[in-house]
Short mmCIF file of C-alpha atoms (C1' of nucleotides) in Angstrom, two decimals:
data_model
loop_
_atom_site.label_atom_id
_atom_site.label_comp_id
_atom_site.label_asym_id
_atom_site.label_seq_id
_atom_site.Cartn_x
_atom_site.Cartn_y
_atom_site.Cartn_z
CA MET A 809 -116.66 -4.56 172.34
CA SER A 810 -114.54 -1.10 171.64
CA PHE A 811 -110.45 -1.80 170.56
CA ARG A 812 -109.26 -0.13 173.31
CA VAL A 813 -111.70 -3.57 175.97
CA GLU A 814 -109.86 -6.14 173.71
CA VAL A 815 -106.03 -4.39 174.11
CA PHE A 816 -106.78 -4.50 178.30
CA ARG A 817 -108.45 -7.97 178.21
CA LEU A 818 -105.41 -9.25 176.64
CA VAL A 819 -103.53 -7.00 178.72
CA ALA A 820 -105.32 -8.76 181.80
CA ARG A 821 -103.57 -12.39 180.80
CA ILE A 822 -100.68 -11.26 180.85
CA PRO A 823 -97.91 -14.11 183.78
CA ARG A 824 -96.11 -11.94 186.54
CA GLY A 825 -92.69 -12.21 185.13
CA ARG A 826 -93.15 -11.78 181.53
CA VAL A 827 -93.67 -9.25 179.08
CA VAL A 828 -95.84 -8.88 175.44
CA THR A 829 -95.04 -6.24 172.56
CA TYR A 830 -97.58 -3.92 170.80
CA GLY A 831 -96.89 -5.57 167.79
CA GLN A 832 -97.71 -8.62 169.36
CA ILE A 833 -100.85 -7.32 171.03
CA ALA A 834 -102.10 -5.98 167.74
CA ALA A 835 -101.68 -9.11 166.17
CA LEU A 836 -103.74 -11.33 168.39
CA LEU A 837 -106.13 -9.10 168.29
CA GLY A 838 -106.02 -10.21 164.91
CA ARG A 839 -105.09 -6.68 163.69
CA PRO A 840 -101.38 -7.01 162.59
CA ARG A 841 -100.24 -3.45 161.98
CA ALA A 842 -102.58 -1.85 164.71
CA ALA A 843 -99.35 -1.82 167.21
CA ARG A 844 -100.11 2.05 167.46
CA ALA A 845 -103.44 2.15 168.63
CA VAL A 846 -102.87 -0.77 171.29
CA GLY A 847 -100.70 1.56 172.41
CA ARG A 848 -103.03 4.96 172.49
CA ALA A 849 -105.06 2.46 174.11
CA LEU A 850 -103.04 1.36 177.15
CA GLY A 851 -102.71 6.12 177.69
CA ARG A 852 -105.86 5.31 178.94
CA ALA A 853 -106.13 2.36 180.77
CA PRO A 854 -107.48 1.12 183.94
CA GLY A 855 -105.39 1.71 187.33
CA ASP A 856 -105.31 -2.00 188.02
CA LEU A 857 -104.78 -3.79 184.66
CA PRO A 858 -100.27 -4.36 184.82
CA TRP A 859 -100.01 -2.13 182.04
CA HIS A 860 -96.31 -2.15 182.28
CA ARG A 861 -96.59 -5.38 181.16
CA VAL A 862 -96.18 -4.06 177.37
CA VAL A 863 -93.26 -3.37 175.80
CA ASN A 864 -91.85 -2.32 172.56
CA ALA A 865 -90.53 -4.61 169.74
CA ARG A 866 -87.36 -4.35 170.56
CA GLY A 867 -87.72 -4.79 174.81
CA GLY A 868 -87.26 -1.03 175.64
CA ILE A 869 -89.62 1.20 177.10
CA SER A 870 -91.20 2.87 175.32
CA ARG A 871 -91.40 7.47 175.79
CA ARG A 872 -94.60 8.82 175.83
CA SER A 873 -95.89 12.36 176.60
CA ARG A 874 -95.08 11.99 180.34
CA PRO A 875 -91.94 10.92 181.45
CA SER A 876 -93.12 10.28 184.59
CA GLY A 877 -94.87 6.15 184.00
CA MET A 878 -91.13 5.29 181.77
CA LEU A 879 -89.63 5.27 185.51
CA THR A 880 -92.37 2.86 187.64
CA GLN A 881 -92.30 0.19 184.22
CA ARG A 882 -89.39 -0.62 184.56
CA ILE A 883 -89.08 -0.64 188.78
CA ARG A 884 -92.61 -2.60 188.52
CA LEU A 885 -91.11 -4.94 186.07
CA GLU A 886 -87.94 -5.57 188.06
CA GLN A 887 -89.61 -6.32 190.94
CA GLU A 888 -91.62 -8.96 190.01
CA GLY A 889 -88.42 -10.45 188.31
CA VAL A 890 -87.62 -9.69 183.95
CA THR A 891 -83.88 -8.90 183.43
CA LEU A 892 -83.27 -5.52 181.75
CA ARG A 893 -79.85 -5.99 179.60
CA ARG A 894 -79.42 -2.02 178.83
CA GLY A 895 -82.40 -1.13 179.30
CA ARG A 896 -84.39 -3.18 177.87
CA VAL A 897 -86.17 -6.95 178.65
CA VAL A 898 -84.79 -9.68 177.03
CA LEU A 899 -87.49 -10.92 174.35
CA GLY A 900 -85.78 -13.74 174.23
CA ALA A 901 -86.08 -15.07 177.97
CA HIS A 902 -89.59 -13.20 178.99
CA ALA A 903 -92.02 -12.50 175.86
CA TRP A 904 -95.61 -14.33 176.55
CA PRO A 905 -96.65 -16.34 175.42
CA GLY A 906 -94.85 -19.32 174.58
CA ARG A 907 -90.87 -20.25 175.22
CA GLY A 908 -89.59 -18.14 178.21
CA ARG A 909 -88.65 -20.22 180.67
CA LEU A 910 -86.95 -22.36 177.98
CA ALA A 911 -84.98 -19.52 176.09
CA ALA A 912 -84.40 -18.59 179.94
CA ARG A 913 -82.00 -21.55 181.21
CA GLY A 914 -79.77 -20.62 177.92
CA GLY A 915 -80.85 -22.86 175.36
CA LEU A 916 -81.66 -20.74 173.23
CA GLY A 917 -78.49 -19.29 173.19
CA CYS A 918 -79.87 -15.84 173.66
CA ASP A 919 -77.09 -14.25 175.73
CA SER A 920 -74.27 -16.40 175.36
CA HIS A 921 -72.31 -13.74 173.84
"C1'" DT B 1404 -117.59 13.04 156.33
"C1'" DG B 1405 -112.22 15.03 157.27
"C1'" DG B 1406 -108.23 16.34 159.87
"C1'" DT B 1407 -105.00 15.20 164.40
"C1'" DT B 1408 -103.39 12.72 167.70
"C1'" DG B 1409 -100.12 8.98 169.56
"C1'" DA B 1410 -96.51 3.92 174.50
"C1'" DC B 1411 -95.87 1.07 167.78
"C1'" DG B 1412 -92.83 -0.91 163.54
"C1'" DA B 1413 -90.66 -1.58 159.63
"C1'" DC B 1414 -86.70 0.11 156.47
"C1'" DA B 1415 -83.87 3.96 154.74
"C1'" DT B 1416 -79.19 6.75 156.12
"C1'" DC C 1419 -75.54 1.58 166.61
"C1'" DA C 1420 -78.43 6.04 166.52
"C1'" DT C 1421 -81.30 8.64 163.65
"C1'" DG C 1422 -85.19 10.29 160.90
"C1'" DT C 1423 -89.03 8.33 157.44
"C1'" DC C 1424 -93.09 7.01 156.78
"C1'" DG C 1425 -97.05 3.85 157.02
"C1'" DC C 1426 -101.04 2.17 160.04
"C1'" DC C 1427 -104.90 2.62 162.85
"C1'" DA C 1428 -108.59 3.37 166.30
"C1'" DA C 1429 -110.47 7.24 168.68
"C1'" DC C 1430 -111.72 12.45 169.18
"C1'" DC C 1431 -112.65 16.67 167.85
#
DNA sequence: TGGTTGACGACAT
DNA sequence: CATGTCGCCAACC
């Protein structure tokens, strides 16, 4: 199984309203330092893959050769109920797997400035 | 075989 | 916080 396909299979499992970082995907696949390769793979992802649920380590939407997709990604995320603060996904509230909703309630003081 | 290319990430400035 | 640098990696040529 090529690395690319493994990435596709994993991304396909990300629940609606949740996001995962390139680095997490790489780590989950047993290659903690292949985050960059993950991004490269997503650039060739099938149209039905929920690629918009993948963001960078800071919760931001990474730049790409064709900027068009960036807007699409932001819109799709918002439509799923993913909250963005100053252009970034609040990872503490939507990161997957684990502790998304819990943090979203404010229990972990993510946005309690 | 060896070099290039990105939807990355950790750090230093 | 906003850049710039550098290391890393799979896929392609």
